[in-house]
Amino acid sequence: MEHGRSCIILYMSPELKQKLNTDMILENDVEAVIMHCESSGRKLKDTESGHYTGHLQIGNMTCWVEYLPKDGGFELFNAYSHRMSIEEE
């Protein structure tokens, strides 16, 4: 295992990988969101696509990820972040 990285496998298109780079979203942050959603169960399922969407606040950013489990890892469909804090009860 590399220092500072988990063993999660991410599958994504080259276009999405470029979008993450352009938007300065780290793969480590995407992994953290997915692991949080999977371990806590705090995720939403889109009934049309079947994709899961979840979020996690990392520092002063909230990162959102759209994904599905695939072949021992996760297929990433979209990710974005906002400078915002979500107050949940």
Short mmCIF file of N, CA, C and O in Angstrom, two decimals:
data_model
loop_
_atom_site.label_atom_id
_atom_site.label_comp_id
_atom_site.label_asym_id
_atom_site.label_seq_id
_atom_site.Cartn_x
_atom_site.Cartn_y
_atom_site.Cartn_z
N MET A 1 0.85 -1.19 0.00
CA MET A 1 0.00 0.00 0.00
C MET A 1 0.89 1.24 0.00
O MET A 1 1.81 1.35 0.78
N GLU A 2 0.58 2.17 -0.90
CA GLU A 2 1.35 3.42 -0.96
C GLU A 2 1.05 4.27 0.26
O GLU A 2 -0.03 4.24 0.81
N HIS A 3 2.04 5.05 0.66
CA HIS A 3 1.85 5.95 1.80
C HIS A 3 0.74 6.95 1.48
O HIS A 3 0.74 7.58 0.44
N GLY A 4 -0.24 7.06 2.38
CA GLY A 4 -1.30 8.05 2.23
C GLY A 4 -2.41 7.65 1.29
O GLY A 4 -3.29 8.43 1.01
N ARG A 5 -2.36 6.43 0.78
CA ARG A 5 -3.42 5.98 -0.13
C ARG A 5 -4.05 4.70 0.40
O ARG A 5 -3.38 3.88 0.99
N SER A 6 -5.32 4.55 0.13
CA SER A 6 -6.01 3.32 0.50
C SER A 6 -5.83 2.31 -0.63
O SER A 6 -5.20 2.60 -1.63
N CYS A 7 -6.42 1.16 -0.47
CA CYS A 7 -6.33 0.12 -1.50
C CYS A 7 -7.55 0.10 -2.40
O CYS A 7 -7.78 -0.87 -3.11
N ILE A 8 -8.33 1.14 -2.40
CA ILE A 8 -9.54 1.19 -3.21
C ILE A 8 -9.17 1.32 -4.69
O ILE A 8 -8.23 2.03 -5.05
N ILE A 9 -9.89 0.60 -5.54
CA ILE A 9 -9.69 0.67 -6.99
C ILE A 9 -10.78 1.58 -7.55
O ILE A 9 -11.96 1.38 -7.29
N LEU A 10 -10.36 2.58 -8.32
CA LEU A 10 -11.32 3.49 -8.97
C LEU A 10 -11.26 3.27 -10.48
O LEU A 10 -10.18 3.27 -11.07
N TYR A 11 -12.43 3.08 -11.07
CA TYR A 11 -12.55 2.99 -12.53
C TYR A 11 -13.20 4.28 -13.00
O TYR A 11 -14.23 4.68 -12.46
N MET A 12 -12.58 4.93 -14.00
CA MET A 12 -13.18 6.16 -14.54
C MET A 12 -12.70 6.39 -15.95
O MET A 12 -11.63 5.91 -16.34
N SER A 13 -13.49 7.13 -16.70
CA SER A 13 -13.12 7.45 -18.08
C SER A 13 -11.97 8.46 -18.07
O SER A 13 -11.78 9.20 -17.10
N PRO A 14 -11.20 8.50 -19.17
CA PRO A 14 -10.14 9.51 -19.28
C PRO A 14 -10.71 10.93 -19.18
O PRO A 14 -10.07 11.82 -18.62
N GLU A 15 -11.93 11.13 -19.70
CA GLU A 15 -12.56 12.46 -19.64
C GLU A 15 -12.85 12.87 -18.20
O GLU A 15 -12.63 14.02 -17.82
N LEU A 16 -13.32 11.92 -17.41
CA LEU A 16 -13.60 12.23 -16.00
C LEU A 16 -12.31 12.46 -15.23
O LEU A 16 -12.23 13.36 -14.40
N LYS A 17 -11.28 11.68 -15.54
CA LYS A 17 -9.97 11.88 -14.89
C LYS A 17 -9.46 13.30 -15.16
O LYS A 17 -8.96 13.97 -14.28
N GLN A 18 -9.64 13.76 -16.41
CA GLN A 18 -9.23 15.12 -16.77
C GLN A 18 -10.07 16.15 -16.03
O GLN A 18 -9.55 17.16 -15.56
N LYS A 19 -11.38 15.90 -15.89
CA LYS A 19 -12.26 16.82 -15.16
C LYS A 19 -11.81 16.95 -13.71
O LYS A 19 -11.76 18.05 -13.16
N LEU A 20 -11.45 15.82 -13.09
CA LEU A 20 -10.97 15.87 -11.70
C LEU A 20 -9.71 16.73 -11.61
O LEU A 20 -9.58 17.55 -10.70
N ASN A 21 -8.79 16.52 -12.56
CA ASN A 21 -7.56 17.32 -12.57
C ASN A 21 -7.86 18.81 -12.76
O ASN A 21 -7.33 19.65 -12.04
N THR A 22 -8.74 19.12 -13.70
CA THR A 22 -9.10 20.51 -13.98
C THR A 22 -9.76 21.16 -12.77
O THR A 22 -9.48 22.31 -12.44
N ASP A 23 -10.66 20.40 -12.10
CA ASP A 23 -11.38 20.93 -10.95
C ASP A 23 -10.59 20.80 -9.64
O ASP A 23 -11.10 21.15 -8.58
N MET A 24 -9.37 20.27 -9.74
CA MET A 24 -8.48 20.09 -8.57
C MET A 24 -9.13 19.23 -7.48
O MET A 24 -9.07 19.56 -6.30
N ILE A 25 -9.78 18.14 -7.92
CA ILE A 25 -10.35 17.18 -6.99
C ILE A 25 -9.40 15.99 -6.94
O ILE A 25 -9.10 15.38 -7.97
N LEU A 26 -8.89 15.69 -5.75
CA LEU A 26 -7.92 14.61 -5.58
C LEU A 26 -8.62 13.26 -5.56
O LEU A 26 -9.70 13.11 -4.97
N GLU A 27 -7.97 12.26 -6.16
CA GLU A 27 -8.52 10.90 -6.10
C GLU A 27 -8.61 10.43 -4.64
O GLU A 27 -9.54 9.70 -4.29
N ASN A 28 -7.68 10.86 -3.80
CA ASN A 28 -7.75 10.52 -2.37
C ASN A 28 -9.04 11.03 -1.75
O ASN A 28 -9.64 10.36 -0.89
N ASP A 29 -9.48 12.23 -2.16
CA ASP A 29 -10.73 12.79 -1.63
C ASP A 29 -11.93 11.99 -2.13
O ASP A 29 -12.86 11.72 -1.37
N VAL A 30 -11.91 11.59 -3.40
CA VAL A 30 -12.98 10.77 -3.96
C VAL A 30 -13.06 9.45 -3.19
O VAL A 30 -14.15 9.00 -2.80
N GLU A 31 -11.91 8.84 -2.94
CA GLU A 31 -11.87 7.59 -2.18
C GLU A 31 -12.44 7.78 -0.78
O GLU A 31 -13.19 6.94 -0.29
N ALA A 32 -12.09 8.89 -0.14
CA ALA A 32 -12.58 9.17 1.22
C ALA A 32 -14.10 9.29 1.23
O ALA A 32 -14.77 8.78 2.14
N VAL A 33 -14.67 9.94 0.21
CA VAL A 33 -16.12 10.09 0.12
C VAL A 33 -16.77 8.71 -0.03
O VAL A 33 -17.71 8.38 0.69
N ILE A 34 -16.27 7.92 -0.96
CA ILE A 34 -16.85 6.59 -1.19
C ILE A 34 -16.75 5.73 0.06
O ILE A 34 -17.73 5.09 0.45
N MET A 35 -15.61 5.72 0.70
CA MET A 35 -15.44 4.90 1.91
C MET A 35 -16.38 5.37 3.02
O MET A 35 -16.96 4.56 3.73
N HIS A 36 -16.54 6.68 3.16
CA HIS A 36 -17.48 7.23 4.15
C HIS A 36 -18.91 6.78 3.83
O HIS A 36 -19.63 6.32 4.72
N CYS A 37 -19.31 6.90 2.57
CA CYS A 37 -20.67 6.53 2.17
C CYS A 37 -20.92 5.04 2.37
O CYS A 37 -21.98 4.65 2.86
N GLU A 38 -19.95 4.22 1.99
CA GLU A 38 -20.12 2.78 2.10
C GLU A 38 -20.12 2.32 3.56
O GLU A 38 -20.89 1.44 3.94
N SER A 39 -19.28 2.92 4.40
CA SER A 39 -19.21 2.48 5.80
C SER A 39 -20.37 3.01 6.64
O SER A 39 -20.82 2.35 7.56
N SER A 40 -20.87 4.19 6.29
CA SER A 40 -21.94 4.80 7.08
C SER A 40 -23.33 4.51 6.52
O SER A 40 -24.32 4.68 7.21
N GLY A 41 -23.38 4.12 5.24
CA GLY A 41 -24.67 3.93 4.58
C GLY A 41 -25.31 5.24 4.16
O GLY A 41 -26.44 5.26 3.67
N ARG A 42 -24.60 6.35 4.35
CA ARG A 42 -25.13 7.68 4.01
C ARG A 42 -24.88 7.96 2.53
O ARG A 42 -23.87 8.56 2.17
N LYS A 43 -25.80 7.48 1.71
CA LYS A 43 -25.72 7.67 0.26
C LYS A 43 -27.13 7.61 -0.29
O LYS A 43 -28.04 7.07 0.34
N LEU A 44 -27.31 8.22 -1.44
CA LEU A 44 -28.60 8.20 -2.12
C LEU A 44 -28.47 7.35 -3.37
O LEU A 44 -27.42 7.37 -4.02
N LYS A 45 -29.54 6.65 -3.73
CA LYS A 45 -29.53 5.85 -4.96
C LYS A 45 -30.50 6.45 -5.96
O LYS A 45 -31.67 6.65 -5.65
N ASP A 46 -29.99 6.77 -7.13
CA ASP A 46 -30.82 7.27 -8.22
C ASP A 46 -31.58 6.09 -8.79
O ASP A 46 -30.97 5.14 -9.28
N THR A 47 -32.90 6.14 -8.72
CA THR A 47 -33.70 5.00 -9.14
C THR A 47 -33.65 4.77 -10.66
O THR A 47 -33.86 3.65 -11.11
N GLU A 48 -33.34 5.81 -11.43
CA GLU A 48 -33.25 5.64 -12.89
C GLU A 48 -31.92 5.03 -13.29
O GLU A 48 -31.88 4.07 -14.05
N SER A 49 -30.81 5.59 -12.82
CA SER A 49 -29.49 5.11 -13.23
C SER A 49 -28.98 3.97 -12.34
O SER A 49 -28.13 3.19 -12.76
N GLY A 50 -29.46 3.92 -11.09
CA GLY A 50 -28.95 2.95 -10.13
C GLY A 50 -27.67 3.41 -9.45
O GLY A 50 -27.14 2.72 -8.60
N HIS A 51 -27.16 4.58 -9.83
CA HIS A 51 -25.91 5.11 -9.26
C HIS A 51 -26.14 5.62 -7.84
O HIS A 51 -27.21 6.12 -7.51
N TYR A 52 -25.09 5.53 -7.04
CA TYR A 52 -25.10 6.11 -5.70
C TYR A 52 -24.46 7.49 -5.75
O TYR A 52 -23.52 7.73 -6.51
N THR A 53 -24.99 8.39 -4.93
CA THR A 53 -24.40 9.72 -4.76
C THR A 53 -24.25 9.97 -3.27
O THR A 53 -25.14 9.66 -2.49
N GLY A 54 -23.09 10.50 -2.90
CA GLY A 54 -22.85 10.83 -1.51
C GLY A 54 -21.86 11.97 -1.40
O GLY A 54 -21.25 12.37 -2.39
N HIS A 55 -21.74 12.48 -0.19
CA HIS A 55 -20.84 13.62 0.02
C HIS A 55 -20.10 13.49 1.34
O HIS A 55 -20.49 12.72 2.22
N LEU A 56 -19.03 14.25 1.44
CA LEU A 56 -18.24 14.32 2.66
C LEU A 56 -17.56 15.67 2.71
O LEU A 56 -17.03 16.14 1.70
N GLN A 57 -17.59 16.30 3.88
CA GLN A 57 -16.87 17.56 4.03
C GLN A 57 -15.42 17.24 4.32
O GLN A 57 -15.10 16.48 5.23
N ILE A 58 -14.53 17.82 3.52
CA ILE A 58 -13.09 17.64 3.67
C ILE A 58 -12.51 19.05 3.77
O ILE A 58 -12.49 19.78 2.79
N GLY A 59 -12.09 19.41 4.96
CA GLY A 59 -11.64 20.79 5.19
C GLY A 59 -12.82 21.73 5.01
O GLY A 59 -13.89 21.49 5.55
N ASN A 60 -12.64 22.78 4.20
CA ASN A 60 -13.75 23.72 3.97
C ASN A 60 -14.49 23.41 2.67
O ASN A 60 -15.28 24.21 2.20
N MET A 61 -14.23 22.24 2.10
CA MET A 61 -14.89 21.81 0.87
C MET A 61 -15.81 20.63 1.15
O MET A 61 -15.50 19.79 1.98
N THR A 62 -16.93 20.59 0.46
CA THR A 62 -17.78 19.41 0.47
C THR A 62 -17.64 18.77 -0.89
O THR A 62 -17.86 19.41 -1.92
N CYS A 63 -17.22 17.51 -0.89
CA CYS A 63 -16.99 16.76 -2.13
C CYS A 63 -18.16 15.80 -2.35
O CYS A 63 -18.58 15.09 -1.44
N TRP A 64 -18.70 15.80 -3.56
CA TRP A 64 -19.82 14.95 -3.96
C TRP A 64 -19.31 13.95 -4.99
O TRP A 64 -18.52 14.31 -5.87
N VAL A 65 -19.78 12.71 -4.89
CA VAL A 65 -19.33 11.66 -5.79
C VAL A 65 -20.52 10.83 -6.26
O VAL A 65 -21.39 10.48 -5.45
N GLU A 66 -20.54 10.50 -7.54
CA GLU A 66 -21.54 9.60 -8.11
C GLU A 66 -20.80 8.34 -8.55
O GLU A 66 -19.85 8.41 -9.34
N TYR A 67 -21.22 7.18 -8.04
CA TYR A 67 -20.43 5.96 -8.24
C TYR A 67 -21.29 4.69 -8.15
O TYR A 67 -22.45 4.74 -7.74
N LEU A 68 -20.67 3.57 -8.50
CA LEU A 68 -21.25 2.24 -8.34
C LEU A 68 -20.14 1.25 -7.99
O LEU A 68 -19.03 1.39 -8.51
N PRO A 69 -20.42 0.27 -7.16
CA PRO A 69 -19.44 -0.80 -6.94
C PRO A 69 -19.18 -1.54 -8.26
O PRO A 69 -20.11 -1.74 -9.05
N LYS A 70 -17.91 -1.90 -8.52
CA LYS A 70 -17.57 -2.61 -9.75
C LYS A 70 -16.28 -3.39 -9.55
O LYS A 70 -15.26 -2.81 -9.17
N ASP A 71 -16.31 -4.68 -9.82
CA ASP A 71 -15.11 -5.53 -9.89
C ASP A 71 -14.14 -5.30 -8.72
O ASP A 71 -12.95 -5.07 -8.94
N GLY A 72 -14.63 -5.34 -7.50
CA GLY A 72 -13.76 -5.17 -6.34
C GLY A 72 -13.35 -3.74 -6.07
O GLY A 72 -12.56 -3.47 -5.17
N GLY A 73 -13.87 -2.80 -6.83
CA GLY A 73 -13.59 -1.39 -6.63
C GLY A 73 -14.86 -0.59 -6.86
O GLY A 73 -15.96 -1.07 -6.57
N PHE A 74 -14.71 0.61 -7.41
CA PHE A 74 -15.86 1.47 -7.64
C PHE A 74 -15.69 2.20 -8.96
O PHE A 74 -14.62 2.73 -9.26
N GLU A 75 -16.78 2.23 -9.75
CA GLU A 75 -16.78 3.00 -10.98
C GLU A 75 -17.27 4.40 -10.67
O GLU A 75 -18.32 4.58 -10.04
N LEU A 76 -16.51 5.38 -11.08
CA LEU A 76 -16.81 6.78 -10.81
C LEU A 76 -17.48 7.37 -12.05
O LEU A 76 -16.97 7.23 -13.16
N PHE A 77 -18.63 8.02 -11.85
CA PHE A 77 -19.36 8.63 -12.95
C PHE A 77 -19.23 10.15 -12.94
O PHE A 77 -19.26 10.78 -13.98
N ASN A 78 -19.10 10.73 -11.74
CA ASN A 78 -18.96 12.18 -11.63
C ASN A 78 -18.46 12.52 -10.24
O ASN A 78 -18.67 11.76 -9.29
N ALA A 79 -17.81 13.64 -10.13
CA ALA A 79 -17.38 14.17 -8.83
C ALA A 79 -17.28 15.68 -8.96
O ALA A 79 -16.90 16.20 -10.00
N TYR A 80 -17.67 16.35 -7.91
CA TYR A 80 -17.57 17.80 -7.88
C TYR A 80 -17.47 18.25 -6.44
O TYR A 80 -17.75 17.49 -5.52
N SER A 81 -17.03 19.47 -6.26
CA SER A 81 -16.88 19.98 -4.90
C SER A 81 -17.35 21.42 -4.84
O SER A 81 -17.38 22.12 -5.85
N HIS A 82 -17.74 21.82 -3.63
CA HIS A 82 -18.21 23.18 -3.36
C HIS A 82 -17.62 23.64 -2.05
O HIS A 82 -17.45 22.84 -1.13
N ARG A 83 -17.32 24.90 -1.95
CA ARG A 83 -16.92 25.48 -0.67
C ARG A 83 -18.19 25.73 0.13
O ARG A 83 -18.81 26.78 0.01
N MET A 84 -18.59 24.72 0.87
CA MET A 84 -19.82 24.83 1.64
C MET A 84 -19.78 23.83 2.79
O MET A 84 -19.06 22.86 2.76
N SER A 85 -20.57 24.11 3.79
CA SER A 85 -20.73 23.22 4.92
C SER A 85 -22.19 22.84 4.99
O SER A 85 -23.07 23.69 4.85
N ILE A 86 -22.48 21.55 5.19
CA ILE A 86 -23.85 21.07 5.25
C ILE A 86 -24.17 20.74 6.71
O ILE A 86 -23.49 19.92 7.33
N GLU A 87 -25.17 21.40 7.25
CA GLU A 87 -25.61 21.13 8.62
C GLU A 87 -26.68 20.06 8.57
O GLU A 87 -27.73 20.26 7.97
N GLU A 88 -26.40 18.90 9.18
CA GLU A 88 -27.38 17.82 9.20
C GLU A 88 -27.79 17.53 10.63
O GLU A 88 -26.99 17.67 11.54
N GLU A 89 -29.05 17.13 10.79
CA GLU A 89 -29.54 16.82 12.12
C GLU A 89 -29.45 15.34 12.38
O GLU A 89 -29.45 14.53 11.53
#
